[in-house]
Amino acid sequence: MASTKTGAQGGRRRPTVADVAREAGVSVATAGRALGDYGRVGDALRDQVRAAAARLGYSPNGVARSMRSGGTRTIGFVGVDISNPYFATAMRGICDVARKEGYEAILANSDDRLDIERAAVKVLLEKQIEGIVVAPNAVIDVGHLQRAQELGVPVVLLDRHSGVLDADSVVIDNEAAAREAVSHLLRLGHRRVGMLLCVDPSESPELVRRAGTGRLEVHGAARPSIDRIRGYVAAMDQYGAPTAAELIRYTVVGEAAHLEREAEALLDLPDAPTAVFAADNVATQGLFTAVRGRGLGIPDDISMVGFDDLDWTTLVDPPLTVVAQSPMDMGRIAAERLFARIKGDDSPGERIILPTELIVRSSAAGRDAVHTA
Amino acid sequence: MASTKTGAQGGRRRPTVADVAREAGVSVATAGRALGDYGRVGDALRDQVRAAAARLGYSPNGVARSMRSGGTRTIGFVGVDISNPYFATAMRGICDVARKEGYEAILANSDDRLDIERAAVKVLLEKQIEGIVVAPNAVIDVGHLQRAQELGVPVVLLDRHSGVLDADSVVIDNEAAAREAVSHLLRLGHRRVGMLLCVDPSESPELVRRAGTGRLEVHGAARPSIDRIRGYVAAMDQYGAPTAAELIRYTVVGEAAHLEREAEALLDLPDAPTAVFAADNVATQGLFTAVRGRGLGIPDDISMVGFDDLDWTTLVDPPLTVVAQSPMDMGRIAAERLFARIKGDDSPGERIILPTELIVRSSAAGRDAVHTA
């Protein structure tokens, strides 16, 4: 797990739990437990942490606050859609950690719409939840999340990073993951490689087009879909494969039925791609369905790499080569960060990058093999 | 949708919203809206309902209570496991209705364990949620749910009916659904038909065995798994196919990995079944995986019918014949019933039976076809 410091709270001089943890040579979670006097911490360790706190002049009030306040013991999760297995599994991870901490979780589905997300956060704050995990629709328009922080309600971002918000985020390296997937296809000899994905309605066709031609300057963080397009373009450039707007097909989130149509448009191109990277789990299903519907063989007629290691990708024939990530870990770690914050950790926001893995199965084959088949 | 009156609150003499609805000739939901003065009700309809209320001496205080009280506007859903698509989709239905009503939903996973369910309900009550949708672990041991009702917190059961609790339940006819699935296999000429399913840890092997031999007397309601076994036995009996304990294989919920082993045991019987009914979505996946692992062809070597129309069942080759139900509708309707109760409807609990459908695809073939293949 890589970890990058972001944000800029350097102006604060009051020592934090993280400072105490560093001074004592223990984890932030352990320091939080020792200072807050809850959970299991050995006596020696507790003394060690408290001595470090005394050296730094740390005041434990912040940590003990939520332990004593009898808060609502409720956190919120604003996900995109619980009926998407990615978010359902993340929710399971969040719930498991919450229960261990004696908390419960309220769920809100944003359908990746900023207006719904804003309203959900407002309602959660009215309900006095003690922290929010959110898969934010926008990476820049985060005023509603800043407001939560100002009210003392910690926010942890899941799946998406914001360059604006000083908050922990638990993400994957979308650009690198896409680059690896597309490089796999290119190394097999494919040059005409298509891409299929869901984008947010706020991502204008112009933005997607510019990302597709590599002429997109992104300041700070971008959304996963844009980062995946950048990874695709980077791989194509590296292998000298020409990119073209017609090769990148997308539909907006919530219009999954359209994906099949976009996939068909890709397959029907006069100079059709010999391989396609489906850059999210909805696109993976849409592509697989469209290829089957056209009566094409995988990988004999067309190679594909999908995204997300959902159960079904190993049940189909052939089993799919996919980029795997762990939404369960993502949910768990996001919740763990949230509880560290609830317990008083006010160190600058961290970007926690979880690993992805290209799982090679049988849906992508070499161009030579295709020609001789 | 069939609807059966259950429960026994006949002793109450105070007219209910249901009484008013009947008197006014409108639905309970419409009567609730008219009496509570919320939502869209035409003026004429409102007058009609209010006149009926006046005739019966109905006092609208109960209805108006939650509208005025500024309650927590939070409901709870105690499901088995949100990472199971069945419960994730039901949760989506619940959330959609809750949002429309201006409420949010807290999620708890019980892992089908009564102790966890009891603790979750206790916590939800402490949080002063206004109603609970629960997929109850036990159909008889429901003291914790009765306590919620006594505290004025309505309870709606999802997926499972209780013969003890006077509460609405939203279920399917599990016995009829299983009977239809197994009859389909028997009509194709199969006589040696196996069954694979998940059961609750509290369902002793003895109970399952007795259900399998048709010698299980169930007083009141049974759990879906037991009802599905009864449906299997009923079909086998009707077609004169001999049942045997060795043909019914199961594992307890939460040990899905064991299902594959049970499926393999079924396939390895000296007199192996020619067809298997997988009676839940976890069993369907376990059976499919085991059959593939054995290198057997579906339906040439073995026929199968699964349960739940999950996306993957149409992506695999061959697409699976399954018993389809709608967890989205189940969640929605359960939440709608819950809000009717929150708004004051105190008519006796209803059992709402949603339809199931046997979707015939290509995973089950006739015995003759098998022999000549």
XYZ file of C-alpha atoms in Angstrom:
746
model
C 0.000 0.000 0.000
C 1.520 3.289 -1.089
C 0.769 6.391 0.923
C 1.247 9.985 -0.169
C 0.883 13.009 2.028
C -1.411 15.645 0.611
C -3.198 18.664 1.930
C -1.669 21.573 3.774
C -2.430 21.766 7.452
C 1.223 22.499 8.276
C 0.228 25.785 9.903
C -1.260 23.971 12.888
C 1.068 23.866 15.833
C -0.991 21.809 18.263
C 0.515 18.306 18.381
C -1.729 15.646 16.934
C -2.265 11.967 17.660
C -0.123 11.283 14.602
C 2.692 13.332 16.127
C 2.388 11.382 19.359
C 2.339 8.105 17.427
C 5.488 9.089 15.549
C 7.203 10.208 18.775
C 6.224 6.953 20.508
C 7.075 4.804 17.500
C 3.605 3.230 17.309
C 0.714 3.326 14.837
C -1.815 6.118 14.949
C -4.506 3.610 15.856
C -2.490 2.346 18.821
C -1.747 5.883 19.954
C -5.441 6.712 19.675
C -6.368 3.716 21.807
C -3.716 4.449 24.414
C -4.652 8.126 24.682
C -8.366 7.519 24.578
C -8.154 4.678 27.084
C -10.311 2.293 25.107
C -9.641 -0.948 23.294
C -6.808 -3.295 24.099
C -3.435 -1.708 24.698
C -0.765 -3.227 26.940
C 0.230 -1.230 30.026
C 3.795 -0.732 28.811
C 2.621 0.524 25.444
C 0.113 2.838 27.070
C 2.838 4.329 29.280
C 5.118 4.709 26.277
C 2.458 6.607 24.308
C 1.514 8.797 27.254
C 5.144 9.685 27.894
C 5.458 10.711 24.250
C 2.273 12.774 24.572
C 3.673 14.504 27.671
C 6.952 15.285 25.884
C 5.054 16.945 23.040
C 2.622 18.750 25.298
C -0.252 16.872 23.665
C -3.715 17.424 25.115
C -5.862 14.302 24.940
C -9.174 16.122 25.076
C -9.859 15.741 21.382
C -9.389 12.005 21.481
C -11.487 11.479 24.534
C -14.250 13.734 23.295
C -16.206 11.269 21.213
C -15.598 8.511 23.745
C -17.311 10.528 26.440
C -19.786 12.581 24.492
C -22.198 9.780 23.830
C -22.405 10.838 20.190
C -24.816 9.251 17.778
C -22.376 6.386 17.094
C -23.502 6.491 13.491
C -21.492 7.070 10.349
C -22.700 7.605 6.809
C -21.692 6.040 3.513
C -22.612 7.921 0.371
C -21.984 5.409 -2.399
C -23.006 5.559 -6.025
C -25.379 2.568 -6.126
C -25.632 -0.270 -3.614
C -26.949 -2.597 -6.327
C -23.526 -2.376 -8.007
C -21.479 -5.185 -6.400
C -18.468 -2.888 -6.114
C -20.296 -0.563 -3.722
C -22.167 -3.382 -1.971
C -18.870 -5.050 -1.115
C -17.323 -1.752 -0.008
C -20.390 -1.223 2.203
C -19.856 -4.637 3.766
C -16.274 -3.637 4.631
C -17.471 -0.345 6.119
C -20.204 -2.054 8.160
C -17.789 -4.654 9.540
C -15.380 -2.019 10.824
C -18.220 0.141 12.131
C -19.701 -2.725 14.093
C -16.334 -3.520 15.638
C -16.221 0.100 16.801
C -19.783 -0.050 18.139
C -21.150 2.116 15.326
C -23.806 1.648 12.666
C -23.794 2.947 9.110
C -26.445 4.862 7.175
C -26.390 4.247 3.438
C -27.208 6.790 0.736
C -27.093 6.127 -3.025
C -26.012 9.154 -5.039
C -26.384 7.588 -8.506
C -23.215 9.616 -9.110
C -25.215 12.835 -9.123
C -23.776 15.818 -7.287
C -27.173 17.224 -6.322
C -28.209 13.944 -4.687
C -24.827 13.637 -2.960
C -25.099 17.183 -1.580
C -28.599 16.525 -0.269
C -27.487 13.228 1.294
C -24.562 14.870 3.094
C -26.864 17.609 4.370
C -29.288 15.035 5.752
C -26.467 13.026 7.325
C -25.158 16.148 9.068
C -28.649 16.934 10.347
C -28.714 13.424 11.747
C -25.470 14.242 13.545
C -23.550 11.334 12.152
C -19.969 11.333 13.389
C -18.206 10.752 10.099
C -18.805 10.201 6.397
C -17.276 7.862 3.844
C -18.152 9.132 0.398
C -17.425 8.133 -3.197
C -17.585 11.750 -4.357
C -19.182 12.659 -7.653
C -16.921 15.656 -8.139
C -13.250 15.989 -7.279
C -13.268 19.795 -7.214
C -16.811 20.771 -6.273
C -16.530 19.612 -2.670
C -17.933 22.552 -0.687
C -20.518 20.312 0.978
C -17.751 18.010 2.201
C -15.676 20.928 3.454
C -18.705 22.120 5.378
C -18.927 18.716 7.059
C -15.288 18.994 8.071
C -15.852 22.502 9.431
C -18.611 21.096 11.597
C -16.070 18.631 13.002
C -17.368 15.672 10.992
C -14.469 13.817 9.367
C -14.754 12.814 5.723
C -12.929 9.957 3.998
C -13.097 9.615 0.224
C -13.531 6.176 -1.292
C -12.620 5.282 -4.882
C -11.902 8.913 -5.807
C -9.342 11.446 -4.680
C -9.860 15.187 -4.478
C -7.034 17.621 -5.072
C -9.015 20.288 -3.242
C -10.240 18.595 -0.093
C -7.812 17.923 2.743
C -9.150 14.478 3.530
C -7.979 10.892 3.494
C -8.776 9.078 0.291
C -8.639 5.343 -0.379
C -8.136 4.756 -4.064
C -6.350 2.695 -6.649
C -3.935 4.018 -9.265
C -6.461 4.109 -12.087
C -4.060 5.373 -14.724
C -1.473 2.681 -13.960
C -4.123 -0.044 -13.799
C -5.543 0.912 -17.209
C -2.070 1.255 -18.666
C -1.174 -2.252 -17.510
C -4.380 -3.721 -18.940
C -3.965 -2.067 -22.336
C -0.218 -2.867 -22.435
C -1.150 -6.508 -21.965
C -3.258 -6.361 -25.128
C -0.571 -4.445 -27.022
C 2.135 -6.908 -26.012
C -0.039 -9.642 -27.484
C 0.323 -7.881 -30.816
C -2.928 -5.918 -30.968
C -2.673 -2.386 -32.357
C -6.308 -1.516 -32.994
C -7.496 -1.495 -29.334
C -10.852 -0.047 -28.303
C -11.999 1.200 -24.920
C -15.465 1.066 -23.377
C -16.482 2.746 -20.126
C -19.039 4.614 -18.032
C -18.423 8.292 -17.399
C -20.132 10.837 -15.227
C -22.680 13.153 -16.890
C -20.490 16.092 -15.872
C -17.650 14.770 -17.993
C -18.413 16.451 -21.252
C -17.758 14.635 -24.517
C -15.141 17.330 -25.117
C -13.308 16.380 -21.904
C -13.403 12.703 -22.787
C -12.232 13.472 -26.322
C -9.312 15.512 -25.065
C -8.380 12.806 -22.580
C -8.525 10.318 -25.431
C -6.117 12.314 -27.550
C -3.736 12.745 -24.641
C -4.241 16.509 -24.743
C -5.964 16.695 -21.390
C -4.142 18.653 -18.720
C -5.579 17.639 -15.390
C -4.744 19.866 -12.467
C -4.746 17.952 -9.236
C -6.972 14.899 -9.158
C -9.136 13.520 -11.902
C -12.001 11.077 -11.787
C -11.223 7.372 -12.181
C -12.790 7.229 -15.653
C -10.619 10.085 -16.935
C -7.527 8.552 -15.335
C -8.307 5.234 -16.993
C -8.581 6.948 -20.383
C -5.189 8.556 -19.728
C -3.706 5.162 -18.912
C -5.133 3.762 -22.141
C -3.658 6.614 -24.170
C -0.271 6.321 -22.432
C -0.058 2.619 -23.274
C -1.140 3.178 -26.887
C 1.477 5.920 -27.263
C 4.188 3.778 -25.717
C 3.560 0.965 -28.185
C 3.100 3.292 -31.142
C -0.536 2.280 -31.589
C -2.634 5.080 -33.070
C -5.493 6.362 -30.904
C -8.706 7.680 -32.380
C -11.831 9.197 -30.899
C -13.948 6.475 -32.513
C -12.096 3.840 -30.452
C -13.161 5.277 -27.101
C -16.817 4.592 -26.474
C -18.673 5.536 -23.320
C -22.030 6.122 -21.779
C -23.016 8.011 -18.674
C -23.450 6.241 -15.365
C -26.985 5.002 -14.924
C -27.457 4.280 -18.614
C -25.904 0.834 -18.583
C -28.243 -0.357 -21.319
C -26.600 2.122 -23.680
C -23.234 0.465 -23.081
C -24.233 -2.556 -25.085
C -25.118 -0.246 -27.970
C -21.766 1.543 -27.705
C -20.010 -1.817 -27.617
C -21.864 -2.836 -30.760
C -20.866 0.438 -32.444
C -17.248 -0.391 -31.602
C -17.568 -3.897 -33.048
C -19.269 -2.540 -36.164
C -16.554 -0.021 -37.064
C -15.335 -0.461 -40.667
C -11.861 -0.991 -39.219
C -13.045 -2.765 -36.059
C -10.710 -3.180 -33.087
C -9.172 -6.620 -32.535
C -9.160 -6.066 -28.773
C -11.157 -3.973 -26.298
C -10.441 -2.788 -22.761
C -13.659 -2.530 -20.757
C -12.721 -0.065 -18.033
C -15.326 -0.772 -15.349
C -17.542 -3.653 -14.277
C -20.660 -2.347 -16.024
C -18.715 -1.894 -19.276
C -17.222 -5.377 -18.882
C -20.666 -6.921 -18.738
C -21.929 -4.754 -21.594
C -19.003 -5.676 -23.812
C -19.236 -9.383 -23.055
C -22.960 -9.360 -23.812
C -22.519 -7.440 -27.060
C -19.723 -9.717 -28.276
C -21.848 -12.764 -27.531
C -24.836 -11.165 -29.219
C -22.771 -10.652 -32.381
C -21.810 -14.334 -32.280
C -18.116 -13.455 -32.001
C -15.649 -15.794 -30.276
C -13.457 -14.633 -27.385
C -10.502 -14.507 -27.882
C -10.548 -15.957 -31.419
C -12.480 -13.083 -32.990
C -11.837 -10.414 -30.394
C -9.713 -10.148 -27.240
C -10.925 -8.356 -24.133
C -9.696 -7.269 -20.720
C -12.291 -6.301 -18.135
C -12.296 -4.381 -14.872
C -13.217 -5.738 -11.406
C -12.870 -9.370 -10.472
C -16.562 -10.093 -9.983
C -17.593 -13.717 -9.480
C -19.175 -14.009 -12.911
C -15.914 -13.241 -14.741
C -14.659 -16.713 -13.792
C -17.967 -18.456 -14.500
C -18.186 -17.473 -18.145
C -16.434 -19.224 -20.999
C -13.689 -18.219 -21.463
C -12.936 -16.829 -17.995
C -12.040 -13.163 -18.359
C -8.723 -11.444 -17.934
C -9.476 -8.547 -15.595
C -7.987 -5.764 -13.531
C -8.790 -6.793 -9.964
C -9.201 -4.468 -7.032
C -10.603 -5.158 -3.575
C -13.668 -3.073 -2.730
C -13.896 -4.960 0.590
C -10.430 -3.716 1.589
C -11.277 -0.290 0.250
C -14.372 -0.096 2.452
C -12.559 -1.470 5.478
C -9.572 0.831 5.194
C -11.743 3.871 4.518
C -13.735 3.091 7.663
C -10.570 2.521 9.683
C -9.251 5.903 8.592
C -12.599 7.454 9.450
C -12.513 6.047 12.988
C -8.930 7.223 13.463
C -10.225 10.697 12.571
C -13.280 10.373 14.813
C -10.878 9.515 17.639
C -8.978 12.697 17.105
C -6.280 12.063 14.516
C -6.037 15.419 12.779
C -2.907 14.895 10.731
C -3.070 16.057 7.088
C -5.164 13.955 4.722
C -3.428 10.973 3.189
C -3.950 9.379 -0.177
C -3.937 5.637 0.422
C -3.371 3.780 -2.813
C -4.471 0.143 -2.740
C -2.922 -2.335 -5.139
C -4.590 -3.618 -8.288
C -3.689 -6.806 -10.093
C -4.032 -7.817 -13.708
C -5.395 -11.361 -13.489
C -4.584 -13.067 -16.769
C -7.147 -15.697 -17.727
C -8.240 -16.617 -21.230
C -10.081 -13.709 -22.850
C -7.045 -12.141 -24.532
C -4.866 -13.942 -27.070
C -2.003 -13.027 -29.373
C -2.653 -11.597 -32.822
C -0.660 -14.433 -34.420
C -2.782 -17.020 -32.688
C -5.822 -15.176 -33.976
C -4.603 -15.155 -37.556
C -3.744 -18.840 -37.604
C -6.946 -19.846 -35.807
C -49.748 -10.221 -5.586
C -51.649 -12.441 -3.170
C -52.440 -11.125 0.263
C -53.408 -13.138 3.321
C -54.598 -11.703 6.574
C -52.768 -13.024 9.599
C -52.352 -11.999 13.196
C -55.040 -11.323 15.744
C -55.514 -7.769 16.795
C -59.262 -8.110 16.652
C -59.568 -7.099 20.294
C -58.764 -3.481 19.489
C -61.842 -1.347 19.201
C -60.232 1.932 18.161
C -60.877 2.388 14.430
C -57.723 2.123 12.346
C -56.598 3.706 9.112
C -57.474 0.401 7.473
C -61.009 0.687 8.811
C -61.258 4.186 7.432
C -59.859 3.035 4.098
C -62.418 0.252 3.899
C -65.239 2.600 4.857
C -64.098 5.156 2.258
C -63.452 2.521 -0.397
C -59.818 3.566 -0.931
C -56.423 1.984 -0.319
C -54.784 2.170 3.077
C -51.969 4.266 1.581
C -54.457 6.770 0.169
C -56.335 6.920 3.451
C -53.035 7.507 5.278
C -52.140 10.344 2.943
C -55.566 11.940 3.194
C -55.669 11.703 6.993
C -52.067 12.779 7.463
C -52.376 15.633 5.005
C -49.196 14.797 3.125
C -48.438 13.582 -0.380
C -50.767 14.044 -3.323
C -54.435 13.402 -2.695
C -57.190 15.127 -4.623
C -59.577 17.343 -2.638
C -62.595 15.159 -3.340
C -60.758 12.040 -2.211
C -59.529 13.789 0.920
C -63.072 14.834 1.808
C -64.355 11.327 1.142
C -61.742 9.805 3.483
C -62.292 12.395 6.197
C -66.030 11.853 6.058
C -65.421 8.124 6.503
C -63.109 8.867 9.435
C -65.762 11.053 11.050
C -68.424 8.341 10.610
C -66.190 5.829 12.396
C -65.036 8.234 15.070
C -61.468 7.812 13.912
C -58.910 10.011 15.637
C -56.153 11.091 13.283
C -53.638 11.738 16.043
C -51.729 8.551 15.404
C -51.255 9.348 11.758
C -50.246 12.907 12.313
C -47.855 12.012 15.124
C -44.800 11.177 13.129
C -45.501 13.984 10.694
C -45.303 16.510 13.495
C -42.974 14.891 15.985
C -39.791 15.503 14.057
C -38.725 11.918 14.690
C -35.329 10.666 13.640
C -36.576 10.069 10.080
C -34.415 6.984 9.996
C -35.369 3.376 9.413
C -33.267 0.253 9.766
C -32.714 -2.705 7.470
C -31.356 -5.858 9.060
C -30.359 -8.007 6.096
C -28.299 -11.156 6.009
C -25.321 -9.878 3.985
C -25.159 -6.783 1.782
C -22.459 -8.391 -0.352
C -25.072 -10.917 -1.517
C -26.712 -9.270 -4.566
C -30.143 -10.354 -3.368
C -29.879 -8.208 -0.226
C -27.996 -5.392 -1.989
C -30.834 -5.068 -4.490
C -33.469 -5.246 -1.747
C -31.550 -2.491 0.088
C -31.646 -0.348 -3.035
C -35.430 -0.733 -3.135
C -35.702 0.173 0.549
C -33.431 3.223 0.147
C -35.394 4.506 -2.852
C -38.690 4.418 -0.982
C -37.084 5.862 2.154
C -35.632 8.806 0.264
C -38.980 9.531 -1.333
C -40.424 9.694 2.179
C -37.591 11.932 3.388
C -36.000 9.146 5.434
C -32.594 7.484 5.459
C -31.802 3.830 6.124
C -29.277 2.262 8.477
C -27.955 -1.098 7.328
C -26.990 -4.020 9.550
C -25.704 -7.402 8.326
C -26.826 -10.306 10.488
C -24.944 -13.057 8.633
C -28.158 -14.970 9.381
C -27.192 -15.224 13.040
C -29.876 -14.626 15.636
C -27.467 -13.154 18.204
C -26.194 -10.551 15.727
C -29.749 -9.771 14.596
C -30.889 -9.270 18.212
C -27.963 -6.957 18.938
C -28.608 -5.000 15.737
C -32.280 -4.501 16.578
C -31.328 -3.364 20.086
C -28.899 -0.798 18.695
C -31.444 0.412 16.130
C -34.010 0.932 18.888
C -31.463 2.868 20.950
C -30.937 5.050 17.910
C -34.689 5.663 17.907
C -35.213 4.572 14.351
C -38.874 4.778 13.360
C -39.244 1.374 11.752
C -37.363 -1.790 10.861
C -37.306 -4.013 7.796
C -35.728 -7.308 8.742
C -34.950 -10.610 7.030
C -35.386 -12.527 10.272
C -33.107 -15.407 11.136
C -35.789 -17.182 13.119
C -39.479 -17.426 12.387
C -40.457 -18.291 15.950
C -37.827 -16.703 18.169
C -38.950 -13.136 17.518
C -39.084 -11.633 21.029
C -36.708 -8.847 20.037
C -39.006 -7.879 17.157
C -42.073 -7.974 19.397
C -40.242 -5.672 21.796
C -39.683 -3.215 18.946
C -43.400 -3.279 18.170
C -44.268 -2.734 21.840
C -42.081 0.364 21.743
C -44.202 1.602 18.847
C -41.597 0.797 16.190
C -43.210 -1.028 13.270
C -41.519 -4.120 11.881
C -41.852 -5.528 8.364
C -40.386 -8.920 7.520
C -38.603 -9.382 4.217
C -38.029 -12.750 2.550
C -39.341 -14.675 5.555
C -42.676 -14.912 7.261
C -43.253 -15.509 10.946
C -46.241 -17.391 12.215
C -45.756 -15.815 15.635
C -45.240 -12.141 14.936
C -48.196 -9.965 13.950
C -46.317 -8.048 11.272
C -46.420 -7.509 7.551
C -44.180 -9.850 5.620
C -43.115 -9.613 1.989
C -42.230 -13.038 0.719
C -42.449 -15.410 -2.179
C -44.150 -18.809 -2.129
C -40.964 -20.799 -1.653
C -42.635 -24.191 -1.650
C -44.516 -23.508 -4.892
C -41.426 -21.999 -6.546
C -39.299 -25.044 -5.707
C -42.059 -27.396 -6.741
C -42.320 -25.701 -10.134
C -38.551 -25.839 -10.668
C -38.281 -29.515 -9.770
C -41.416 -30.405 -11.746
C -39.754 -28.838 -14.790
C -36.861 -31.282 -14.430
C -39.192 -34.212 -13.797
C -41.312 -33.382 -16.822
C -38.141 -33.526 -18.905
C -37.857 -37.174 -17.862
C -35.370 -36.932 -14.990
C -36.101 -39.154 -11.985
C -32.842 -38.997 -10.070
C -32.940 -35.281 -9.129
C -30.608 -33.778 -6.523
C -30.993 -30.613 -4.492
C -28.314 -28.225 -3.251
C -28.899 -25.338 -0.848
C -27.751 -23.164 2.032
C -29.478 -23.635 5.357
C -29.307 -21.766 8.616
C -27.070 -23.217 11.357
C -30.168 -23.569 13.544
C -31.702 -25.946 11.036
C -30.388 -29.190 12.366
C -29.475 -31.950 9.950
C -32.337 -33.871 11.519
C -34.804 -31.133 10.546
C -33.491 -31.028 7.010
C -33.612 -34.821 6.800
C -37.192 -34.922 7.964
C -38.129 -32.180 5.506
C -36.428 -34.208 2.788
C -38.453 -37.291 3.532
C -41.658 -35.303 3.642
C -42.158 -36.191 7.299
C -41.734 -32.646 8.554
C -44.760 -31.119 10.189
C -44.273 -27.381 10.241
C -46.589 -25.427 12.462
C -47.116 -21.946 11.155
C -44.321 -20.565 9.035
C -41.086 -22.199 8.044
C -37.873 -20.742 6.724
C -37.489 -20.424 2.939
C -34.902 -23.212 2.791
C -37.198 -25.669 4.548
C -40.116 -24.617 2.368
C -38.004 -25.168 -0.725
C -37.121 -28.666 0.442
C -40.831 -29.336 0.947
C -41.526 -28.143 -2.584
C -38.828 -30.449 -3.917
C -40.271 -33.430 -2.053
C -43.808 -32.612 -3.160
C -42.766 -32.577 -6.815
C -40.759 -35.795 -6.478
C -43.738 -37.487 -4.838
C -46.136 -36.262 -7.486
C -44.016 -37.712 -10.288
C -43.238 -40.915 -8.410
C -39.520 -40.137 -8.225
C -37.888 -41.646 -5.145
C -36.329 -39.175 -2.699
C -33.296 -40.048 -0.618
C -31.325 -38.193 2.039
C -28.163 -38.477 -0.079
C -29.826 -36.429 -2.824
C -30.311 -33.336 -0.632
C -26.997 -31.627 0.022
C -26.604 -28.416 1.974
C -24.209 -26.234 3.852
C -24.837 -23.535 6.407
C -25.041 -19.896 5.408
C -21.652 -18.243 5.468
C -19.829 -21.383 4.415
C -20.361 -20.947 0.705
C -17.007 -22.572 -0.081
C -18.395 -25.813 1.335
C -21.193 -25.742 -1.213
C -18.860 -26.648 -4.033
C -17.721 -29.666 -2.022
C -21.327 -30.717 -1.395
C -22.056 -30.285 -5.095
C -19.089 -32.500 -5.920
C -20.302 -35.114 -3.433
C -23.635 -35.085 -5.254
C -21.963 -35.502 -8.649
C -19.769 -38.314 -7.292
C -22.622 -40.469 -5.965
C -22.447 -44.045 -7.296
C -25.915 -43.466 -8.697
C -25.394 -39.780 -9.509
C -28.370 -37.521 -10.231
C -29.011 -36.574 -13.848
C -30.397 -33.193 -12.775
C -29.951 -30.874 -9.804
C -32.067 -28.049 -8.399
C -29.857 -25.379 -6.799
C -32.248 -23.701 -4.411
C -30.573 -20.316 -3.790
C -28.138 -18.037 -5.593
C -25.088 -19.162 -3.644
C -25.917 -22.821 -4.340
C -26.489 -22.009 -8.014
C -22.996 -20.581 -8.322
C -21.486 -23.445 -6.306
C -23.192 -26.074 -8.450
C -22.240 -24.405 -11.717
C -18.602 -24.125 -10.603
C -18.463 -27.749 -9.433
C -20.012 -29.082 -12.648
C -17.509 -27.086 -14.704
C -14.670 -28.257 -12.476
C -15.662 -31.869 -13.158
C -15.591 -31.142 -16.889
C -19.255 -32.067 -17.236
C -21.441 -30.559 -19.931
C -24.667 -28.704 -19.152
C -27.217 -29.968 -20.062
C -25.646 -32.918 -21.949
C -24.159 -34.569 -18.869
C -26.293 -32.948 -16.209
C -29.307 -30.643 -16.167
C -29.700 -27.862 -13.648
C -32.204 -25.254 -12.506
C -30.942 -22.390 -10.350
C -32.521 -19.797 -8.086
C -32.452 -15.997 -8.528
C -32.111 -14.345 -11.886
C -28.725 -12.722 -11.277
C -26.979 -11.098 -14.259
C -24.357 -13.830 -14.540
C -26.923 -16.562 -15.139
C -27.459 -15.184 -18.654
C -23.759 -14.544 -19.327
C -22.634 -18.140 -18.877
C -22.850 -20.817 -21.502
C -25.431 -22.243 -21.518
C -27.602 -19.534 -19.943
C -29.281 -20.998 -16.879
C -32.882 -21.881 -16.305
C -33.728 -20.206 -13.008
C -36.488 -19.356 -10.583
C -36.655 -15.545 -10.737
C -37.845 -13.285 -7.983
C -37.516 -9.501 -7.640
C -35.543 -8.418 -4.573
C -35.934 -4.795 -5.753
C -39.729 -5.090 -5.583
C -39.425 -6.952 -2.298
C -37.390 -4.129 -0.775
C -39.649 -1.453 -2.190
C -42.875 -3.063 -1.072
C -41.486 -3.865 2.377
C -40.490 -0.213 2.779
C -43.868 0.982 1.520
C -45.601 -1.218 4.083
C -43.263 0.098 6.758
C -44.105 3.716 5.949
C -47.815 2.920 5.944
C -47.282 1.589 9.482
C -45.147 4.559 10.528
C -48.003 6.771 9.360
C -50.396 5.011 11.639
C -51.847 2.034 9.783
C -52.376 -0.463 12.571
C -54.423 -3.064 10.768
C -53.398 -6.711 11.347
C -50.187 -7.884 9.701
C -50.484 -9.021 6.110
C -48.507 -11.640 4.268
C -47.711 -10.161 0.864
C -46.696 -12.888 -1.558
C -44.771 -11.644 -4.582
C -44.741 -13.686 -7.771
C -41.861 -15.873 -8.899
C -41.254 -17.025 -12.435
C -39.490 -20.068 -13.828
C -37.384 -18.630 -16.648
C -36.603 -21.499 -18.997
C -33.263 -21.087 -20.752
C -30.891 -23.844 -21.785
C -29.455 -25.570 -18.711
C -32.054 -28.319 -18.486
C -32.739 -30.827 -21.251
C -34.842 -33.923 -21.677
C -33.511 -37.343 -20.704
C -34.069 -38.634 -24.232
C -32.014 -35.805 -25.692
C -29.298 -36.658 -23.202
C -29.233 -40.319 -24.152
C -29.039 -39.670 -27.856
C -26.494 -36.833 -27.494
